[in-house]
PDB file of N, CA and C in Angstrom:
ATOM      1  N   MET A 255       7.749  31.782  -2.408  1.00  0.00           N
ATOM      2  CA  MET A 255       7.898  31.107  -1.110  1.00  0.00           C
ATOM      3  C   MET A 255       6.690  30.205  -0.812  1.00  0.00           C
ATOM      4  N   LYS A 256       5.515  30.695  -1.197  1.00  0.00           N
ATOM      5  CA  LYS A 256       4.303  29.914  -0.933  1.00  0.00           C
ATOM      6  C   LYS A 256       4.384  28.543  -1.598  1.00  0.00           C
ATOM      7  N   ASN A 257       4.895  28.540  -2.824  1.00  0.00           N
ATOM      8  CA  ASN A 257       4.968  27.294  -3.587  1.00  0.00           C
ATOM      9  C   ASN A 257       5.870  26.272  -2.900  1.00  0.00           C
ATOM     10  N   LYS A 258       6.984  26.759  -2.350  1.00  0.00           N
ATOM     11  CA  LYS A 258       7.918  25.846  -1.675  1.00  0.00           C
ATOM     12  C   LYS A 258       7.240  25.132  -0.510  1.00  0.00           C
ATOM     13  N   LYS A 259       6.479  25.885   0.270  1.00  0.00           N
ATOM     14  CA  LYS A 259       5.789  25.284   1.418  1.00  0.00           C
ATOM     15  C   LYS A 259       4.825  24.205   0.946  1.00  0.00           C
ATOM     16  N   LYS A 260       4.107  24.503  -0.125  1.00  0.00           N
ATOM     17  CA  LYS A 260       3.144  23.538  -0.656  1.00  0.00           C
ATOM     18  C   LYS A 260       3.874  22.270  -1.095  1.00  0.00           C
ATOM     19  N   ASN A 261       5.017  22.426  -1.754  1.00  0.00           N
ATOM     20  CA  ASN A 261       5.794  21.270  -2.200  1.00  0.00           C
ATOM     21  C   ASN A 261       6.219  20.422  -1.013  1.00  0.00           C
ATOM     22  N   LYS A 262       6.628  21.097   0.066  1.00  0.00           N
ATOM     23  CA  LYS A 262       7.045  20.366   1.260  1.00  0.00           C
ATOM     24  C   LYS A 262       5.879  19.543   1.803  1.00  0.00           C
ATOM     25  N   GLU A 263       4.713  20.154   1.862  1.00  0.00           N
ATOM     26  CA  GLU A 263       3.523  19.442   2.347  1.00  0.00           C
ATOM     27  C   GLU A 263       3.211  18.247   1.460  1.00  0.00           C
ATOM     28  N   MET A 264       3.314  18.454   0.160  1.00  0.00           N
ATOM     29  CA  MET A 264       3.058  17.363  -0.777  1.00  0.00           C
ATOM     30  C   MET A 264       4.050  16.228  -0.551  1.00  0.00           C
ATOM     31  N   ALA A 265       5.308  16.580  -0.318  1.00  0.00           N
ATOM     32  CA  ALA A 265       6.339  15.565  -0.087  1.00  0.00           C
ATOM     33  C   ALA A 265       5.994  14.744   1.155  1.00  0.00           C
ATOM     34  N   ILE A 266       5.525  15.430   2.194  1.00  0.00           N
ATOM     35  CA  ILE A 266       5.157  14.723   3.424  1.00  0.00           C
ATOM     36  C   ILE A 266       4.005  13.765   3.147  1.00  0.00           C
ATOM     37  N   VAL A 267       3.014  14.235   2.393  1.00  0.00           N
ATOM     38  CA  VAL A 267       1.870  13.386   2.045  1.00  0.00           C
ATOM     39  C   VAL A 267       2.347  12.179   1.252  1.00  0.00           C
ATOM     40  N   CYS A 268       3.244  12.416   0.295  1.00  0.00           N
ATOM     41  CA  CYS A 268       3.770  11.322  -0.529  1.00  0.00           C
ATOM     42  C   CYS A 268       4.503  10.308   0.347  1.00  0.00           C
ATOM     43  N   GLU A 269       5.293  10.806   1.297  1.00  0.00           N
ATOM     44  CA  GLU A 269       6.016   9.905   2.199  1.00  0.00           C
ATOM     45  C   GLU A 269       5.034   9.036   2.969  1.00  0.00           C
ATOM     46  N   ARG A 270       3.981   9.664   3.470  1.00  0.00           N
ATOM     47  CA  ARG A 270       2.978   8.902   4.218  1.00  0.00           C
ATOM     48  C   ARG A 270       2.355   7.843   3.328  1.00  0.00           C
ATOM     49  N   GLU A 271       2.042   8.226   2.096  1.00  0.00           N
ATOM     50  CA  GLU A 271       1.444   7.279   1.146  1.00  0.00           C
ATOM     51  C   GLU A 271       2.367   6.087   0.936  1.00  0.00           C
ATOM     52  N   SER A 272       3.651   6.369   0.680  1.00  0.00           N
ATOM     53  CA  SER A 272       4.582   5.273   0.391  1.00  0.00           C
ATOM     54  C   SER A 272       4.765   4.392   1.623  1.00  0.00           C
ATOM     55  N   ASP A 273       4.737   4.994   2.815  1.00  0.00           N
ATOM     56  CA  ASP A 273       4.805   4.189   4.040  1.00  0.00           C
ATOM     57  C   ASP A 273       3.630   3.224   4.091  1.00  0.00           C
ATOM     58  N   ARG A 274       2.448   3.752   3.771  1.00  0.00           N
ATOM     59  CA  ARG A 274       1.249   2.926   3.804  1.00  0.00           C
ATOM     60  C   ARG A 274       1.370   1.794   2.790  1.00  0.00           C
ATOM     61  N   ILE A 275       1.864   2.122   1.604  1.00  0.00           N
ATOM     62  CA  ILE A 275       2.007   1.114   0.546  1.00  0.00           C
ATOM     63  C   ILE A 275       3.028   0.055   0.972  1.00  0.00           C
ATOM     64  N   GLU A 276       4.146   0.500   1.564  1.00  0.00           N
ATOM     65  CA  GLU A 276       5.169  -0.447   2.029  1.00  0.00           C
ATOM     66  C   GLU A 276       4.576  -1.399   3.066  1.00  0.00           C
ATOM     67  N   MET A 277       3.819  -0.850   4.008  1.00  0.00           N
ATOM     68  CA  MET A 277       3.209  -1.693   5.039  1.00  0.00           C
ATOM     69  C   MET A 277       2.273  -2.714   4.400  1.00  0.00           C
ATOM     70  N   ARG A 278       1.500  -2.251   3.423  1.00  0.00           N
ATOM     71  CA  ARG A 278       0.564  -3.141   2.744  1.00  0.00           C
ATOM     72  C   ARG A 278       1.334  -4.235   2.014  1.00  0.00           C
ATOM     73  N   THR A 279       2.439  -3.844   1.366  1.00  0.00           N
ATOM     74  CA  THR A 279       3.250  -4.809   0.623  1.00  0.00           C
ATOM     75  C   THR A 279       3.839  -5.847   1.574  1.00  0.00           C
ATOM     76  N   GLU A 280       4.342  -5.381   2.725  1.00  0.00           N
ATOM     77  CA  GLU A 280       4.907  -6.313   3.709  1.00  0.00           C
ATOM     78  C   GLU A 280       3.854  -7.320   4.156  1.00  0.00           C
ATOM     79  N   ALA A 281       2.662  -6.834   4.452  1.00  0.00           N
ATOM     80  CA  ALA A 281       1.577  -7.718   4.886  1.00  0.00           C
ATOM     81  C   ALA A 281       1.253  -8.707   3.774  1.00  0.00           C
ATOM     82  N   TYR A 282       1.240  -8.206   2.556  1.00  0.00           N
ATOM     83  CA  TYR A 282       0.947  -9.040   1.387  1.00  0.00           C
ATOM     84  C   TYR A 282       2.004 -10.134   1.246  1.00  0.00           C
ATOM     85  N   VAL A 283       3.261  -9.736   1.368  1.00  0.00           N
ATOM     86  CA  VAL A 283       4.371 -10.694   1.250  1.00  0.00           C
ATOM     87  C   VAL A 283       4.238 -11.780   2.313  1.00  0.00           C
ATOM     88  N   LYS A 284       3.868 -11.381   3.527  1.00  0.00           N
ATOM     89  CA  LYS A 284       3.723 -12.367   4.605  1.00  0.00           C
ATOM     90  C   LYS A 284       2.642 -13.383   4.269  1.00  0.00           C
ATOM     91  N   THR A 285       1.589 -12.937   3.585  1.00  0.00           N
ATOM     92  CA  THR A 285       0.490 -13.861   3.314  1.00  0.00           C
ATOM     93  C   THR A 285       0.791 -14.768   2.130  1.00  0.00           C
ATOM     94  N   ILE A 286       1.535 -14.269   1.126  1.00  0.00           N
ATOM     95  CA  ILE A 286       1.738 -15.087  -0.078  1.00  0.00           C
ATOM     96  C   ILE A 286       3.014 -15.916  -0.035  1.00  0.00           C
ATOM     97  N   GLY A 287       3.951 -15.552   0.857  1.00  0.00           N
ATOM     98  CA  GLY A 287       5.149 -16.369   0.995  1.00  0.00           C
ATOM     99  C   GLY A 287       6.274 -15.992   0.046  1.00  0.00           C
ATOM    100  N   PRO A 288       7.410 -16.709   0.155  1.00  0.00           N
ATOM    101  CA  PRO A 288       8.661 -16.321  -0.501  1.00  0.00           C
ATOM    102  C   PRO A 288       8.642 -16.421  -2.028  1.00  0.00           C
ATOM    103  N   LYS A 289       7.837 -17.306  -2.587  1.00  0.00           N
ATOM    104  CA  LYS A 289       7.872 -17.496  -4.041  1.00  0.00           C
ATOM    105  C   LYS A 289       7.498 -16.206  -4.764  1.00  0.00           C
ATOM    106  N   GLU A 290       6.357 -15.611  -4.364  1.00  0.00           N
ATOM    107  CA  GLU A 290       5.903 -14.386  -5.011  1.00  0.00           C
ATOM    108  C   GLU A 290       6.696 -13.174  -4.531  1.00  0.00           C
ATOM    109  N   GLU A 291       7.339 -13.300  -3.368  1.00  0.00           N
ATOM    110  CA  GLU A 291       8.124 -12.189  -2.838  1.00  0.00           C
ATOM    111  C   GLU A 291       9.199 -11.777  -3.840  1.00  0.00           C
ATOM    112  N   ARG A 292       9.803 -12.750  -4.504  1.00  0.00           N
ATOM    113  CA  ARG A 292      10.845 -12.444  -5.482  1.00  0.00           C
ATOM    114  C   ARG A 292      10.281 -11.640  -6.649  1.00  0.00           C
ATOM    115  N   LEU A 293       9.040 -11.926  -7.007  1.00  0.00           N
ATOM    116  CA  LEU A 293       8.402 -11.174  -8.093  1.00  0.00           C
ATOM    117  C   LEU A 293       8.213  -9.714  -7.699  1.00  0.00           C
ATOM    118  N   LEU A 294       7.875  -9.485  -6.419  1.00  0.00           N
ATOM    119  CA  LEU A 294       7.658  -8.119  -5.953  1.00  0.00           C
ATOM    120  C   LEU A 294       8.959  -7.326  -5.913  1.00  0.00           C
ATOM    121  N   ASP A 295      10.072  -8.000  -5.639  1.00  0.00           N
ATOM    122  CA  ASP A 295      11.352  -7.300  -5.529  1.00  0.00           C
ATOM    123  C   ASP A 295      11.797  -6.696  -6.854  1.00  0.00           C
ATOM    124  N   ARG A 296      11.416  -7.346  -7.959  1.00  0.00           N
ATOM    125  CA  ARG A 296      11.875  -6.860  -9.258  1.00  0.00           C
ATOM    126  C   ARG A 296      11.317  -5.501  -9.619  1.00  0.00           C
TER     127      ARG A 296
END
């Protein structure tokens, strides 16, 4: 049971990380414009 709780916590941390990365990517896309945006989508 202990392990399951730890996994849940890790998942939450991972979600937070990916949110942060997504926000950073969005900001990046806004600064570089549509040309490079297509490269990021791939």
